[in-house]
Amino acid sequence: LLGTRTVVDDRWLRLDAERLETGRGAILDPWYLQRSRAWACAVATVPDGRVVMVEQYRRGVDAWVLELPAGDIDAGEDPAVAAARELAEETGHRASAAPVALGAWFPEPAHSTARAHGFFVSAHADPVATSHDVGEDIVVRLLAPAEVEAAIDSGHLCHAAQIGFWYAARRRGLIGD
Amino acid sequence: LLGTRTVVDDRWLRLDAERLETGRGAILDPWYLQRSRAWACAVATVPDGRVVMVEQYRRGVDAWVLELPAGDIDAGEDPAVAAARELAEETGHRASAAPVALGAWFPEPAHSTARAHGFFVSAHADPVATSHDVGEDIVVRLLAPAEVEAAIDSGHLCHAAQIGFWYAARRRGLIGD
């Protein structure tokens, strides 16, 4: 790291333009790096086996898409706590057991420090009141596992990291058929 | 979309700050949106069943990490062609059959238009010469499938979208044990 120029620094984005020298002596300037908050998501099932999902407009996709309940981890917050909190806030479904860690991955390892934490969460069937942020417009969906996979195939569920966490939960036998 | 201000526009990054109004009337300003190129990656195996991987430093992780061969799709290029091209350029292993599409997902659906295309590729055992970009410093690794999954568990393979494509290939029975 030979130098850093901050391009954006507000409550939504911290973007640096770095001057880097590689191990082989090449100079990369500017190398854009986002210093981003970590977020957590929940692959959550209710007792009848259905998966708790949310539907919302996503600007990068420019479409209403299906996603796992997810959100930024607060400063000092445990990622597992954040996953359960976001699940409850976005869908009303509270965790009925401790979340099971599925991985802590990087959605954009070249240009962002953001880390995505995935958890499997067993949830209560009956929702309590939700608590959406201003600007959030979320529809809750309870889907059978086969419907989730159909949504992956159709592109309605297209969030790369979340699809990874879904498959990770499947592979560990945490999701039924 | 009520307005757009371009924050960065060079050959590496196009970043807009948008003024958005949600369906419920909330104003989001600035909403940062990256208009990013699509990229493609290859879950590639050679005839003995080993997986062709690359190891390189990633700035967002600040570590040497394991990844699938991957790279930006050129303008007008077919994503399957791009996956096979990047595989050959980065590792020297040429495709021996047409790539099999695994999905076209969004690594950052809220704030980036970038789309990640994953393919399974059967590759020749013997590599030809590689062709690395300036600034790339890549070590090729041939790993057994169990070693790839151990790398996911250890965090050495931590690229969220690529882990998703790996599991997608597994789930379709394209990877052996």
Short mmCIF file of C-alpha atoms in Angstrom, two decimals:
data_model
loop_
_atom_site.label_atom_id
_atom_site.label_comp_id
_atom_site.label_asym_id
_atom_site.label_seq_id
_atom_site.Cartn_x
_atom_site.Cartn_y
_atom_site.Cartn_z
CA LEU A 1 0.00 0.00 0.00
CA LEU A 2 1.72 3.15 -1.23
CA GLY A 3 -1.07 5.65 -0.66
CA THR A 4 -4.78 6.15 -0.06
CA ARG A 5 -7.20 8.82 -1.27
CA THR A 6 -10.68 8.77 0.20
CA VAL A 7 -13.30 9.25 -2.54
CA VAL A 8 -16.50 8.92 -0.50
CA ASP A 9 -16.88 8.85 3.27
CA ASP A 10 -20.42 9.20 4.58
CA ARG A 11 -22.74 7.00 6.62
CA TRP A 12 -23.59 4.87 3.59
CA LEU A 13 -20.26 4.35 1.88
CA ARG A 14 -16.55 4.55 2.55
CA LEU A 15 -14.67 4.27 -0.73
CA ASP A 16 -10.90 4.61 -1.02
CA ALA A 17 -8.72 4.88 -4.11
CA GLU A 18 -5.49 3.15 -3.21
CA ARG A 19 -2.08 3.06 -4.84
CA LEU A 20 -0.83 -0.53 -4.57
CA GLU A 21 2.38 -2.26 -5.56
CA THR A 22 2.05 -6.00 -6.22
CA GLY A 23 4.59 -8.60 -5.14
CA ARG A 24 5.90 -8.54 -8.72
CA GLY A 25 6.33 -4.78 -8.74
CA ALA A 26 3.30 -3.71 -10.80
CA ILE A 27 1.64 -0.46 -9.72
CA LEU A 28 -2.16 -0.50 -9.42
CA ASP A 29 -3.52 3.04 -9.14
CA PRO A 30 -6.33 3.61 -8.51
CA TRP A 31 -7.35 0.38 -6.81
CA TYR A 32 -10.84 1.02 -5.51
CA LEU A 33 -11.58 -0.46 -2.10
CA GLN A 34 -14.87 -0.21 -0.23
CA ARG A 35 -14.54 -0.43 3.52
CA SER A 36 -17.93 -1.92 4.22
CA ARG A 37 -19.81 -3.19 7.23
CA ALA A 38 -20.37 -6.89 7.69
CA TRP A 39 -23.88 -8.26 7.30
CA ALA A 40 -25.69 -11.39 8.41
CA CYS A 41 -28.46 -13.48 6.89
CA ALA A 42 -30.64 -16.33 8.09
CA VAL A 43 -31.63 -19.56 6.34
CA ALA A 44 -34.62 -19.94 8.64
CA THR A 45 -37.25 -22.66 8.81
CA VAL A 46 -40.47 -22.83 10.80
CA PRO A 47 -41.59 -26.16 12.37
CA ASP A 48 -43.53 -27.31 9.28
CA GLY A 49 -40.30 -27.11 7.25
CA ARG A 50 -41.08 -24.01 5.23
CA VAL A 51 -38.37 -21.41 4.72
CA VAL A 52 -38.85 -17.79 5.82
CA MET A 53 -37.99 -15.53 2.90
CA VAL A 54 -38.52 -11.89 1.97
CA GLU A 55 -39.37 -10.24 -1.31
CA GLN A 56 -38.20 -6.73 -2.07
CA TYR A 57 -37.03 -4.43 -4.83
CA ARG A 58 -33.28 -4.44 -5.33
CA ARG A 59 -31.74 -1.54 -7.14
CA GLY A 60 -28.77 -3.40 -8.63
CA VAL A 61 -31.09 -6.03 -10.13
CA ASP A 62 -33.79 -3.45 -10.90
CA ALA A 63 -36.48 -6.00 -9.97
CA TRP A 64 -38.45 -7.46 -7.08
CA VAL A 65 -36.44 -10.46 -5.94
CA LEU A 66 -36.55 -13.15 -3.30
CA GLU A 67 -33.95 -13.07 -0.54
CA LEU A 68 -33.08 -14.44 2.85
CA PRO A 69 -33.80 -12.12 5.77
CA ALA A 70 -30.56 -10.14 6.15
CA GLY A 71 -29.06 -6.90 7.34
CA ASP A 72 -26.00 -5.08 8.58
CA ILE A 73 -24.39 -6.18 11.82
CA ASP A 74 -24.41 -3.38 14.39
CA ALA A 75 -21.11 -2.20 15.90
CA GLY A 76 -20.02 -4.76 18.48
CA GLU A 77 -22.93 -7.06 17.73
CA ASP A 78 -22.39 -10.81 17.49
CA PRO A 79 -23.12 -11.97 13.91
CA ALA A 80 -25.44 -14.76 15.16
CA VAL A 81 -27.41 -12.24 17.19
CA ALA A 82 -27.64 -9.97 14.15
CA ALA A 83 -28.98 -12.82 11.98
CA ALA A 84 -31.72 -13.63 14.50
CA ARG A 85 -32.49 -9.93 15.00
CA GLU A 86 -32.84 -9.24 11.28
CA LEU A 87 -35.02 -12.33 10.89
CA ALA A 88 -37.36 -11.08 13.61
CA GLU A 89 -37.36 -7.45 12.45
CA GLU A 90 -37.98 -8.23 8.79
CA THR A 91 -40.37 -11.17 9.14
CA GLY A 92 -41.62 -11.31 12.75
CA HIS A 93 -40.32 -14.86 13.13
CA ARG A 94 -38.21 -15.23 16.26
CA ALA A 95 -35.43 -17.82 16.60
CA SER A 96 -36.36 -20.84 18.71
CA ALA A 97 -32.79 -22.09 19.08
CA ALA A 98 -29.24 -20.79 18.77
CA PRO A 99 -28.27 -19.98 15.15
CA VAL A 100 -25.89 -22.45 13.46
CA ALA A 101 -22.98 -20.79 11.61
CA LEU A 102 -22.77 -21.65 7.89
CA GLY A 103 -19.78 -19.50 6.93
CA ALA A 104 -18.32 -16.01 6.84
CA TRP A 105 -17.62 -15.16 3.23
CA PHE A 106 -16.63 -12.17 1.08
CA PRO A 107 -19.15 -11.08 -1.58
CA GLU A 108 -16.56 -8.92 -3.35
CA PRO A 109 -13.10 -10.00 -2.15
CA ALA A 110 -11.17 -7.91 -4.69
CA HIS A 111 -12.75 -4.54 -3.95
CA SER A 112 -14.64 -4.68 -0.67
CA THR A 113 -13.86 -5.63 2.92
CA ALA A 114 -17.53 -6.57 3.44
CA ARG A 115 -18.05 -9.94 5.06
CA ALA A 116 -21.28 -11.92 4.85
CA HIS A 117 -22.16 -14.18 7.78
CA GLY A 118 -24.71 -16.93 7.12
CA PHE A 119 -26.64 -18.85 9.78
CA PHE A 120 -29.25 -21.56 9.90
CA VAL A 121 -32.03 -20.55 12.29
CA SER A 122 -34.92 -22.62 13.63
CA ALA A 123 -37.81 -20.20 14.01
CA HIS A 124 -41.20 -20.07 15.71
CA ALA A 125 -44.21 -20.55 13.47
CA ASP A 126 -46.20 -17.55 14.69
CA PRO A 127 -44.79 -14.15 13.78
CA VAL A 128 -44.77 -11.13 16.05
CA ALA A 129 -44.86 -7.55 14.77
CA THR A 130 -42.17 -6.61 12.26
CA SER A 131 -39.96 -3.54 12.47
CA HIS A 132 -38.85 -2.30 9.06
CA ASP A 133 -36.36 0.46 8.44
CA VAL A 134 -37.49 3.57 6.63
CA GLY A 135 -37.08 2.79 2.95
CA GLU A 136 -37.65 -0.92 3.41
CA ASP A 137 -40.67 -2.37 1.63
CA ILE A 138 -40.68 -6.06 2.40
CA VAL A 139 -43.15 -8.86 1.75
CA VAL A 140 -42.69 -12.02 3.83
CA ARG A 141 -42.95 -15.39 2.03
CA LEU A 142 -42.99 -18.88 3.53
CA LEU A 143 -41.77 -21.32 0.88
CA ALA A 144 -41.18 -25.05 0.72
CA PRO A 145 -37.51 -25.95 0.10
CA ALA A 146 -38.40 -27.11 -3.42
CA GLU A 147 -39.93 -23.68 -4.08
CA VAL A 148 -36.71 -21.99 -2.94
CA GLU A 149 -34.72 -24.10 -5.38
CA ALA A 150 -37.20 -23.39 -8.14
CA ALA A 151 -36.67 -19.68 -7.41
CA ILE A 152 -32.91 -20.16 -7.77
CA ASP A 153 -33.45 -21.89 -11.11
CA SER A 154 -35.83 -19.17 -12.34
CA GLY A 155 -33.59 -16.30 -11.20
CA HIS A 156 -36.14 -14.91 -8.75
CA LEU A 157 -33.63 -15.75 -5.99
CA CYS A 158 -30.38 -14.41 -7.44
CA HIS A 159 -28.35 -13.17 -4.46
CA ALA A 160 -25.04 -15.01 -4.91
CA ALA A 161 -23.90 -15.19 -1.28
CA GLN A 162 -27.34 -16.14 -0.05
CA ILE A 163 -27.62 -18.95 -2.60
CA GLY A 164 -24.27 -20.16 -1.28
CA PHE A 165 -25.55 -20.17 2.29
CA TRP A 166 -28.70 -21.95 1.16
CA TYR A 167 -26.68 -24.76 -0.43
CA ALA A 168 -24.38 -24.89 2.61
CA ALA A 169 -27.41 -25.46 4.87
CA ARG A 170 -28.72 -28.11 2.45
CA ARG A 171 -25.39 -29.88 2.35
CA ARG A 172 -25.28 -30.07 6.16
CA GLY A 173 -28.72 -31.68 6.20
CA LEU A 174 -30.33 -28.72 7.97
CA ILE A 175 -33.10 -28.37 5.38
CA GLY A 176 -35.71 -31.02 4.64
CA ASP A 177 -37.22 -31.86 1.23
CA LEU B 1 -35.39 7.34 -9.83
CA LEU B 2 -35.50 11.10 -9.23
CA GLY B 3 -31.92 11.96 -10.10
CA THR B 4 -28.39 10.69 -10.64
CA ARG B 5 -25.02 12.18 -9.79
CA THR B 6 -21.95 10.37 -11.10
CA VAL B 7 -19.30 10.11 -8.38
CA VAL B 8 -16.64 8.08 -10.20
CA ASP B 9 -16.46 7.22 -13.90
CA ASP B 10 -13.19 5.76 -15.10
CA ARG B 11 -12.14 2.49 -16.67
CA TRP B 12 -12.19 0.72 -13.29
CA LEU B 13 -15.36 2.00 -11.65
CA ARG B 14 -18.63 3.69 -12.49
CA LEU B 15 -20.30 4.81 -9.27
CA ASP B 16 -23.53 6.80 -9.19
CA ALA B 17 -25.25 8.51 -6.27
CA GLU B 18 -28.95 8.27 -7.00
CA ARG B 19 -31.99 9.94 -5.51
CA LEU B 20 -34.69 7.27 -5.22
CA GLU B 21 -38.28 7.30 -4.08
CA THR B 22 -39.61 3.97 -2.80
CA GLY B 23 -43.07 2.60 -3.51
CA ARG B 24 -44.09 3.82 -0.05
CA GLY B 25 -42.82 7.34 -0.68
CA ALA B 26 -39.56 7.29 1.29
CA ILE B 27 -36.68 9.26 -0.25
CA LEU B 28 -33.28 7.52 -0.39
CA ASP B 29 -30.54 10.00 -1.22
CA PRO B 30 -27.78 9.19 -1.82
CA TRP B 31 -28.36 5.59 -2.93
CA TYR B 32 -24.98 4.41 -4.19
CA LEU B 33 -25.10 2.21 -7.27
CA GLN B 34 -22.12 0.67 -9.02
CA ARG B 35 -22.65 0.00 -12.70
CA SER B 36 -20.29 -2.92 -13.00
CA ARG B 37 -19.26 -5.35 -15.69
CA ALA B 38 -20.41 -8.95 -15.49
CA TRP B 39 -17.83 -11.64 -14.75
CA ALA B 40 -17.61 -15.37 -15.24
CA CYS B 41 -15.97 -18.17 -13.30
CA ALA B 42 -15.30 -21.85 -13.92
CA VAL B 43 -15.74 -24.84 -11.63
CA ALA B 44 -13.32 -26.88 -13.71
CA THR B 45 -12.14 -30.44 -13.31
CA VAL B 46 -9.40 -32.34 -15.12
CA PRO B 47 -9.93 -36.02 -16.06
CA ASP B 48 -8.55 -37.38 -12.74
CA GLY B 49 -11.31 -35.45 -10.92
CA ARG B 50 -9.17 -32.72 -9.40
CA VAL B 51 -10.44 -29.14 -9.46
CA VAL B 52 -8.47 -26.35 -11.13
CA MET B 53 -8.14 -23.47 -8.66
CA VAL B 54 -6.04 -20.34 -8.35
CA GLU B 55 -4.44 -18.70 -5.36
CA GLN B 56 -3.91 -14.97 -5.23
CA TYR B 57 -3.85 -11.95 -2.94
CA ARG B 58 -7.21 -10.24 -2.59
CA ARG B 59 -7.24 -6.69 -1.34
CA GLY B 60 -10.68 -6.81 0.33
CA VAL B 61 -9.70 -9.89 2.32
CA ASP B 62 -6.10 -8.66 2.75
CA ALA B 63 -4.86 -12.25 2.38
CA TRP B 64 -3.82 -14.88 -0.16
CA VAL B 65 -6.97 -16.83 -0.86
CA LEU B 66 -8.15 -19.70 -3.01
CA GLU B 67 -10.56 -18.96 -5.84
CA LEU B 68 -12.08 -20.36 -8.99
CA PRO B 69 -10.54 -19.11 -12.23
CA ALA B 70 -12.58 -16.02 -13.06
CA GLY B 71 -12.58 -12.70 -14.81
CA ASP B 72 -14.57 -9.95 -16.46
CA ILE B 73 -16.63 -10.76 -19.53
CA ASP B 74 -15.48 -8.74 -22.52
CA ALA B 75 -18.00 -6.51 -24.33
CA GLY B 76 -20.20 -8.71 -26.50
CA GLU B 77 -18.55 -11.91 -25.27
CA ASP B 78 -20.66 -14.94 -24.43
CA PRO B 79 -20.38 -15.70 -20.68
CA ALA B 80 -19.57 -19.37 -21.36
CA VAL B 81 -16.76 -18.35 -23.70
CA ALA B 82 -15.46 -15.94 -21.06
CA ALA B 83 -15.40 -18.67 -18.40
CA ALA B 84 -13.40 -21.00 -20.65
CA ARG B 85 -11.10 -18.16 -21.73
CA GLU B 86 -10.34 -17.08 -18.16
CA LEU B 87 -9.73 -20.70 -17.17
CA ALA B 88 -7.20 -21.07 -19.98
CA GLU B 89 -5.55 -17.67 -19.44
CA GLU B 90 -5.19 -18.03 -15.68
CA THR B 91 -4.34 -21.73 -15.44
CA GLY B 92 -3.43 -22.98 -18.92
CA HIS B 93 -6.15 -25.64 -18.75
CA ARG B 94 -8.35 -25.55 -21.86
CA ALA B 95 -11.97 -26.68 -21.86
CA SER B 96 -12.54 -30.12 -23.41
CA ALA B 97 -16.32 -29.72 -23.71
CA ALA B 98 -18.93 -26.96 -23.75
CA PRO B 99 -19.30 -25.21 -20.35
CA VAL B 100 -22.45 -26.08 -18.36
CA ALA B 101 -24.27 -23.03 -16.93
CA LEU B 102 -24.68 -23.08 -13.13
CA GLY B 103 -26.39 -19.73 -12.66
CA ALA B 104 -26.18 -15.97 -13.22
CA TRP B 105 -26.31 -14.31 -9.83
CA PHE B 106 -25.80 -10.89 -8.26
CA PRO B 107 -22.95 -10.59 -5.71
CA GLU B 108 -24.28 -7.24 -4.43
CA PRO B 109 -27.90 -6.87 -5.57
CA ALA B 110 -28.62 -3.77 -3.50
CA HIS B 111 -25.77 -1.59 -4.72
CA SER B 112 -24.25 -3.11 -7.85
CA THR B 113 -25.50 -4.19 -11.27
CA ALA B 114 -22.64 -6.72 -11.47
CA ARG B 115 -23.71 -10.19 -12.48
CA ALA B 116 -21.67 -13.33 -11.82
CA HIS B 117 -21.96 -16.19 -14.29
CA GLY B 118 -20.85 -19.62 -13.10
CA PHE B 119 -20.05 -22.61 -15.33
CA PHE B 120 -18.89 -26.15 -14.87
CA VAL B 121 -16.06 -26.89 -17.30
CA SER B 122 -14.42 -30.21 -18.15
CA ALA B 123 -10.78 -29.39 -18.82
CA HIS B 124 -7.77 -31.03 -20.39
CA ALA B 125 -5.15 -32.40 -17.98
CA ASP B 126 -2.12 -30.83 -19.61
CA PRO B 127 -1.86 -27.04 -19.33
CA VAL B 128 -0.65 -24.75 -22.07
CA ALA B 129 1.05 -21.41 -21.41
CA THR B 130 -0.86 -18.99 -19.20
CA SER B 131 -1.51 -15.34 -20.00
CA HIS B 132 -1.83 -13.19 -16.92
CA ASP B 133 -2.86 -9.54 -16.86
CA VAL B 134 -0.40 -6.99 -15.54
CA GLY B 135 -0.96 -6.87 -11.80
CA GLU B 136 -2.09 -10.49 -11.61
CA ASP B 137 0.08 -12.79 -9.50
CA ILE B 138 -1.57 -16.19 -9.64
CA VAL B 139 -0.54 -19.64 -8.44
CA VAL B 140 -2.43 -22.59 -9.98
CA ARG B 141 -3.60 -25.38 -7.63
CA LEU B 142 -5.14 -28.73 -8.52
CA LEU B 143 -7.20 -29.91 -5.56
CA ALA B 144 -9.34 -32.93 -4.80
CA PRO B 145 -13.01 -32.02 -4.17
CA ALA B 146 -12.58 -32.84 -0.46
CA GLU B 147 -9.69 -30.36 -0.34
CA VAL B 148 -11.88 -27.66 -1.88
CA GLU B 149 -14.50 -28.23 0.80
CA ALA B 150 -11.84 -28.22 3.51
CA ALA B 151 -10.73 -24.83 2.14
CA ILE B 152 -14.32 -23.56 2.43
CA ASP B 153 -14.45 -24.76 6.04
CA SER B 154 -11.08 -23.19 6.88
CA GLY B 155 -11.89 -19.88 5.21
CA HIS B 156 -9.09 -20.18 2.65
CA LEU B 157 -11.81 -20.28 -0.03
CA CYS B 158 -14.09 -17.43 1.05
CA HIS B 159 -15.50 -15.95 -2.18
CA ALA B 160 -19.25 -16.05 -1.55
CA ALA B 161 -20.49 -16.32 -5.14
CA GLN B 162 -17.85 -18.88 -6.06
CA ILE B 163 -18.74 -21.05 -3.06
CA GLY B 164 -22.33 -20.88 -4.29
CA PHE B 165 -21.32 -22.04 -7.76
CA TRP B 166 -19.21 -24.81 -6.23
CA TYR B 167 -22.21 -26.12 -4.27
CA ALA B 168 -24.44 -25.75 -7.34
CA ALA B 169 -22.06 -27.97 -9.34
CA ARG B 170 -21.96 -30.47 -6.48
CA ARG B 171 -25.71 -30.55 -6.20
CA ARG B 172 -26.03 -31.31 -9.91
CA GLY B 173 -23.68 -34.25 -9.57
CA LEU B 174 -21.00 -32.64 -11.74
CA ILE B 175 -18.24 -33.09 -9.12
CA GLY B 176 -17.04 -36.45 -7.83
CA ASP B 177 -15.90 -37.27 -4.27
#
